[in-house]
N, CA and C of each residue as an Amber inpcrd file, in Angstrom:
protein
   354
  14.8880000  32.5870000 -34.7710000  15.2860000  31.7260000 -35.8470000
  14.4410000  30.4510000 -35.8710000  14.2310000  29.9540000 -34.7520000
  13.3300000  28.4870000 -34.6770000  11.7880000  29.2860000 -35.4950000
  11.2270000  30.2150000 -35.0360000  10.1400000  30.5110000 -36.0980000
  10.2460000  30.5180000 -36.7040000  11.0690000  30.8190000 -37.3660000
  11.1380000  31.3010000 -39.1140000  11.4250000  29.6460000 -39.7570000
  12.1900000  29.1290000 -38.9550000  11.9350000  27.3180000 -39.4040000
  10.9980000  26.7890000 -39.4630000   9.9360000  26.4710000 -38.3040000
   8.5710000  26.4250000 -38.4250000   8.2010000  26.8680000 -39.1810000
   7.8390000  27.9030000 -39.4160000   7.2960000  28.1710000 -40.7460000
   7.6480000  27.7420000 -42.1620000   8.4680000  27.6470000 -42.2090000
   9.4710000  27.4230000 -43.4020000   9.1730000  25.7750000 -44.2660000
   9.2180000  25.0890000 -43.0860000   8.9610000  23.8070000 -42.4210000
   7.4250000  23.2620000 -42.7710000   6.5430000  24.4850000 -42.2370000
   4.9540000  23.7500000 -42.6350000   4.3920000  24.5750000 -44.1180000
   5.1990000  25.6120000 -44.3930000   5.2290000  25.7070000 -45.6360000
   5.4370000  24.7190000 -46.7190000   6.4360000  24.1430000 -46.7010000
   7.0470000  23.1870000 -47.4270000   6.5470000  21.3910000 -47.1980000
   5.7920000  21.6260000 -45.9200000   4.9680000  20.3790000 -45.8910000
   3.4660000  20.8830000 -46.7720000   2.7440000  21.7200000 -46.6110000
   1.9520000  22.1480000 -47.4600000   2.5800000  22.0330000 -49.1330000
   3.4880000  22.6150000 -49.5290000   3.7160000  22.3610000 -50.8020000
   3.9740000  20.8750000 -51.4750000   4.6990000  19.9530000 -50.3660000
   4.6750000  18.5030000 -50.5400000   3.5440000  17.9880000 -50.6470000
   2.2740000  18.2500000 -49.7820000   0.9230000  17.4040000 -49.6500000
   0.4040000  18.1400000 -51.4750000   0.2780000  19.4960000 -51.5690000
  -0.2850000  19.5550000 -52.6090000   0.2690000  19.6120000 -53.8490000
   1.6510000  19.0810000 -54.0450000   2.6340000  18.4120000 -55.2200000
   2.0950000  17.5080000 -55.5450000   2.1800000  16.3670000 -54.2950000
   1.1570000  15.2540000 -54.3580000  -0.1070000  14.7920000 -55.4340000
  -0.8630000  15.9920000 -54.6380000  -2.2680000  15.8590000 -55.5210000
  -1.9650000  16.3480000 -56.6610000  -1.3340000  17.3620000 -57.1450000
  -1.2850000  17.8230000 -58.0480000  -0.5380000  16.7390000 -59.2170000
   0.9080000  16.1050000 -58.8540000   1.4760000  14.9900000 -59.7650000
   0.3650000  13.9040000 -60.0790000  -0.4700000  13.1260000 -58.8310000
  -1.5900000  12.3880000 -59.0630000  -2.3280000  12.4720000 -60.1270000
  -2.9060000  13.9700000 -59.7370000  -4.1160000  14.7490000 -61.1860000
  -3.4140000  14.5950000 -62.1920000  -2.4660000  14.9430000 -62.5130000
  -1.7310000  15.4220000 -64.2790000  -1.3570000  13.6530000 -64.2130000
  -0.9160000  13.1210000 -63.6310000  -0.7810000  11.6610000 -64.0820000
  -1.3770000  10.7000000 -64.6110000  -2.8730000  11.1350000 -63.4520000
  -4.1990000  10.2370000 -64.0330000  -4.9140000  10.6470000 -65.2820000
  -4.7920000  12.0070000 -65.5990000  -5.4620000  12.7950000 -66.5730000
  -4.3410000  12.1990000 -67.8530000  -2.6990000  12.1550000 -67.8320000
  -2.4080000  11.7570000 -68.8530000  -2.6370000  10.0160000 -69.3110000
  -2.6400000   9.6750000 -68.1160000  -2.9680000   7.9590000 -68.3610000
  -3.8650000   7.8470000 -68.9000000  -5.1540000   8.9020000 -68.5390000
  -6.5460000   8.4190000 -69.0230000  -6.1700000   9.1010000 -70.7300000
  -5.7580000  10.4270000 -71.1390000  -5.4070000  10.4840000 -72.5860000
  -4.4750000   9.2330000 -73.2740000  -4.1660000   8.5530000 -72.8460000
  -2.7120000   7.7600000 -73.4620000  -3.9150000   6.4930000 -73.8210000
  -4.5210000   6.2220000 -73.2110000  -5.7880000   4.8780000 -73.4580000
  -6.5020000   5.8080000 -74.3600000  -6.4960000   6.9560000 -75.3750000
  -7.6720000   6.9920000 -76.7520000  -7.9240000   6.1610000 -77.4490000
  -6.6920000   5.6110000 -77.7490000  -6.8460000   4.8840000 -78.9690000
  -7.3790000   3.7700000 -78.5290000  -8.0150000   2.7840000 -80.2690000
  -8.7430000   1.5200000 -79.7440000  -7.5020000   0.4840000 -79.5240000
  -6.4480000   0.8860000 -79.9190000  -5.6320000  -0.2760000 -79.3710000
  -4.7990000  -0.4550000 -78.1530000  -4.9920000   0.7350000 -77.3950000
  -4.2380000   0.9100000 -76.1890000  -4.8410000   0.0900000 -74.7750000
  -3.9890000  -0.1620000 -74.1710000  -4.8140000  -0.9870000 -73.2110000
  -4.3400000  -0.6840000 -71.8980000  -4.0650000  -1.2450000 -70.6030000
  -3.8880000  -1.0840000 -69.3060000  -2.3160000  -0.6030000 -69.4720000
  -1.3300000  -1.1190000 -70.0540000  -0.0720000  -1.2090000 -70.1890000
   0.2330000   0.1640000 -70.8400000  -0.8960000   1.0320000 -71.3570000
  -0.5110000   2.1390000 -71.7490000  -0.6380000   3.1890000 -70.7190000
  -1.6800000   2.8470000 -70.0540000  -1.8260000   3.6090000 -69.2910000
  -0.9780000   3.7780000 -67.4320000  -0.7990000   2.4680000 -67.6400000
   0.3220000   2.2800000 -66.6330000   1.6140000   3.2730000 -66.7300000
   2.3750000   2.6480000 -68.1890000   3.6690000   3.7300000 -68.4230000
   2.9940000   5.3050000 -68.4470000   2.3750000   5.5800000 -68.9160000
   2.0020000   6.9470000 -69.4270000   1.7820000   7.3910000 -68.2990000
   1.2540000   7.1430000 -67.4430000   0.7080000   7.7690000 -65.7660000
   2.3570000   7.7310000 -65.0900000   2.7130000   6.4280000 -64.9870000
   3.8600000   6.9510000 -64.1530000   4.9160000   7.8290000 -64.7790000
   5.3310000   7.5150000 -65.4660000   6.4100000   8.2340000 -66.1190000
   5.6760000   9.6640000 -66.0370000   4.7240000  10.3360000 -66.3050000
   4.1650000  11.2260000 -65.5490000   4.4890000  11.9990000 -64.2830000
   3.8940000  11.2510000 -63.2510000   4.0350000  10.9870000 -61.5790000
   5.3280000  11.2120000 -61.6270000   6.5840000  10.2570000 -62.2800000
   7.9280000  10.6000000 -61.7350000   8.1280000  12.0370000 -62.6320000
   7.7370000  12.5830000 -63.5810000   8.2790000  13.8720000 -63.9060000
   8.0730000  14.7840000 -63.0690000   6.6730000  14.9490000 -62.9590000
   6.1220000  15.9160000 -61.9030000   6.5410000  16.0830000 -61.1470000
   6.6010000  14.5350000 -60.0990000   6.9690000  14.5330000 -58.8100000
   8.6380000  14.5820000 -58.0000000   9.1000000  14.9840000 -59.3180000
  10.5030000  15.0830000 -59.3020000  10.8140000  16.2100000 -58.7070000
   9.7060000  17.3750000 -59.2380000   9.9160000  18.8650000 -59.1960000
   9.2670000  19.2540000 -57.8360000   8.1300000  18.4850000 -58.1520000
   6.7270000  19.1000000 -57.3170000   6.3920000  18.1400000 -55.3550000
   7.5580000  17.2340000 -55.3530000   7.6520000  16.5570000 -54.5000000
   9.1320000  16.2540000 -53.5410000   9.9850000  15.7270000 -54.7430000
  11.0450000  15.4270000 -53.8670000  11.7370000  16.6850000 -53.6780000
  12.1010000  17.8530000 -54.3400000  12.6140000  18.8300000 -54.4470000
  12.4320000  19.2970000 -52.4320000  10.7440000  19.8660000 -52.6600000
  10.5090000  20.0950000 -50.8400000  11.1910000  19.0460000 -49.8980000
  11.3760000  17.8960000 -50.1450000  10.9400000  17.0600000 -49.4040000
  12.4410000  16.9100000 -48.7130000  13.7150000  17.8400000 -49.7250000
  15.2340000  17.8480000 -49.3130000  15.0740000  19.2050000 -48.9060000
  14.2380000  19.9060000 -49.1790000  14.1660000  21.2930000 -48.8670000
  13.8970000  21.3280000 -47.2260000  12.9930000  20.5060000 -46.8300000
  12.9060000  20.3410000 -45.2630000  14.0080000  20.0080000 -44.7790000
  14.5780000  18.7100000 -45.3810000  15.9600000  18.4770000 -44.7140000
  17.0500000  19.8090000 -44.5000000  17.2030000  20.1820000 -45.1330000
  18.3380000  21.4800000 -45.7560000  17.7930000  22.3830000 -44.1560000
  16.3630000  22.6170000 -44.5590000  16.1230000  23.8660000 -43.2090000
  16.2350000  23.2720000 -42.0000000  16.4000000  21.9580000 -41.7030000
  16.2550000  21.2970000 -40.3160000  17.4440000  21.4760000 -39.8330000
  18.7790000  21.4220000 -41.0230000  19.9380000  21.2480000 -40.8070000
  20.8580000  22.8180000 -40.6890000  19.8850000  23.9890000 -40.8840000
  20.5440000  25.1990000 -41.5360000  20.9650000  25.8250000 -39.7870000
  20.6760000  25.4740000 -38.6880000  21.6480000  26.1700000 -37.5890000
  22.7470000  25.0380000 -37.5380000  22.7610000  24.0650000 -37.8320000
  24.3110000  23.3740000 -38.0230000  25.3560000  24.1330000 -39.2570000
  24.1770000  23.7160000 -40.5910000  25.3840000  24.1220000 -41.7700000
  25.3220000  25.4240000 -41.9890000  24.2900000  26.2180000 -41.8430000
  24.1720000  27.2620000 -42.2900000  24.0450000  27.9540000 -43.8590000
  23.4270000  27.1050000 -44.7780000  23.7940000  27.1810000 -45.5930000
  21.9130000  26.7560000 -46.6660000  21.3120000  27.5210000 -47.3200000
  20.0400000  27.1500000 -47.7960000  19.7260000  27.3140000 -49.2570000
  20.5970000  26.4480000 -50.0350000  20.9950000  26.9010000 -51.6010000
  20.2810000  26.2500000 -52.2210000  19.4250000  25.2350000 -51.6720000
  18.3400000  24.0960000 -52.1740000  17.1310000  24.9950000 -52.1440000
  17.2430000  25.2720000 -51.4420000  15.7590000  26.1810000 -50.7880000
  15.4150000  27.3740000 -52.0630000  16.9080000  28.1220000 -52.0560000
  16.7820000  29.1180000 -53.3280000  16.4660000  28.7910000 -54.3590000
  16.9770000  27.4010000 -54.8290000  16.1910000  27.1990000 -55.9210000
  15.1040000  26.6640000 -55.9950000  14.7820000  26.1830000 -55.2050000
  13.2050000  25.6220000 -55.1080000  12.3780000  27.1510000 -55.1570000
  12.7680000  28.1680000 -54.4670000  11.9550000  29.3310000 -54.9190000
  11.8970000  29.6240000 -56.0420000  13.2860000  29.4990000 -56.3190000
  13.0330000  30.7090000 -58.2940000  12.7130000  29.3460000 -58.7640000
  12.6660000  28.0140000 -59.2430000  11.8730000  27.2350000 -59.9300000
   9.9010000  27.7850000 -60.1870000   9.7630000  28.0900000 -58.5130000
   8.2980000  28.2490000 -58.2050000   7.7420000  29.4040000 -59.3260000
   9.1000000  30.4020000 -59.0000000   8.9010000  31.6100000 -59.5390000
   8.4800000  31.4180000 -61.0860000   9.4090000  30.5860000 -61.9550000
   9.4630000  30.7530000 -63.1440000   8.5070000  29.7950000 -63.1690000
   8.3890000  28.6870000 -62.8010000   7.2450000  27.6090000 -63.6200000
   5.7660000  27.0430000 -62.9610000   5.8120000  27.7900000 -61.7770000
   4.6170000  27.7630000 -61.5320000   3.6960000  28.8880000 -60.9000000
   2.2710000  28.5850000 -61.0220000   1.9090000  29.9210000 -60.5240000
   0.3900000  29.2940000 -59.7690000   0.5340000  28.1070000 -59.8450000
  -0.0770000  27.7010000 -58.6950000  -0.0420000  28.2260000 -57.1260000
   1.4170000  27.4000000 -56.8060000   1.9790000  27.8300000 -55.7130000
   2.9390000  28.7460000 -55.5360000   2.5490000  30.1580000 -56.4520000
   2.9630000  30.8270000 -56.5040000   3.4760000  32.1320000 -54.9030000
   2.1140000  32.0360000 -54.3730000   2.0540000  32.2630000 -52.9450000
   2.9530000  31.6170000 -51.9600000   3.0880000  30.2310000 -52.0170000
   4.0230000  29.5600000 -51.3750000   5.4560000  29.9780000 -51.6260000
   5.9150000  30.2470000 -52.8090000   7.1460000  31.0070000 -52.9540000
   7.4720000  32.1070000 -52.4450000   6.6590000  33.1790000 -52.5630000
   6.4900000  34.5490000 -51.8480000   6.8380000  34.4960000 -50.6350000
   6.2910000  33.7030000 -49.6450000   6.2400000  32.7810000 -48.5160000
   7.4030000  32.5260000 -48.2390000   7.8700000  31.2720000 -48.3520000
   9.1970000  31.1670000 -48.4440000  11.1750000  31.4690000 -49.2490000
  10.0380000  32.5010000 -49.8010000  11.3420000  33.7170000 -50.2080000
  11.2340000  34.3310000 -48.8910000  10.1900000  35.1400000 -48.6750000
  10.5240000  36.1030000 -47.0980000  11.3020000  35.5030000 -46.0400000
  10.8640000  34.2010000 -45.7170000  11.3540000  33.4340000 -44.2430000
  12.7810000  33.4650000 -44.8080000  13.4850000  32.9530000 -46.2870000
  14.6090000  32.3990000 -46.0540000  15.1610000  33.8200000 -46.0630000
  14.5350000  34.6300000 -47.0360000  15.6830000  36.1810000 -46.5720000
  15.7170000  36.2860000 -44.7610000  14.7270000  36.2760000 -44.5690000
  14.6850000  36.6720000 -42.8080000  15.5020000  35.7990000 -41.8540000
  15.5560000  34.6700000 -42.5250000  16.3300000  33.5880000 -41.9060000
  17.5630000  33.8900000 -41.9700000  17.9490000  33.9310000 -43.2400000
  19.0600000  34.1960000 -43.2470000  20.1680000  35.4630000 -42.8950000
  19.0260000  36.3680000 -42.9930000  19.4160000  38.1630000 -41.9490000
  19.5730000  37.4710000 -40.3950000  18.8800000  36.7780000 -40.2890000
  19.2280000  36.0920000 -38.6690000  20.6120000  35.9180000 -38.5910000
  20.6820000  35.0270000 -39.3550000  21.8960000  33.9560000 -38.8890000
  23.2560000  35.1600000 -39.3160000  23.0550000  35.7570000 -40.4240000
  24.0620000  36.6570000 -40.4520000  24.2130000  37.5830000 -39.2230000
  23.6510000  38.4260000 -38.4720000  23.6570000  39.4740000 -37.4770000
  23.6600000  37.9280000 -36.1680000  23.8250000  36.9810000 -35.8980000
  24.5340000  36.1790000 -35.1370000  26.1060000  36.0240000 -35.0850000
């Protein structure tokens, strides 16, 4: 069971580091569209980037980032319902880290065949 956490674990630190970059990119790319016009100035691009950053990083950041918590805590509670949806989110809306889902669909089924036959 501790493997299948580890893993689970640097999975989901991998998906945090490259949420990261990824909210960054789509943030800076919309900030830099939101300054076209000739009248837009720093203040556009400020709101437009973050408000960005927090959409993204809503999904693409904090989501893992309780998802670690949840697996750190799952031989106490036993319980990984955060985790499930952080997979089928992956499933349906992204296909980036589409692999990473695959990934951590297997561990949590396996994980969780653990803890059941305990």
């Amino acid at each position: 069971m501790e493997k299948r956490i580890k893993y689970l674990v640097l999975g989901l630190k991998v998906e945090l580091f490259i949420g990261v970059l990824i909210s960054g990119f789509i943030s800076m790319t919309v900030g830099t569209m939101a300054t076209a016009s000739p009248s837009s100035d720093f203040f556009d691009f400020l709101l437009a980037s973050s408000l960005t950053f927090l959409a993204f990083s809503s999904v693409l950041v904090i989501i893992p980032f309780y998802s670690i918590k949840e697996v750190h805590a799952f031989p106490e509670k036993g319980t990984l319902v955060l985790n499930f949806i952080y997979v089928i989110l992956f499933f349906i809306l992204s296909f980036y880290l589409f692999p990473f889902a695959i990934w951590n669909l297997y561990h949590l089924i396996k994980l969780r065949e653990e803890k059941l036959i305990q």
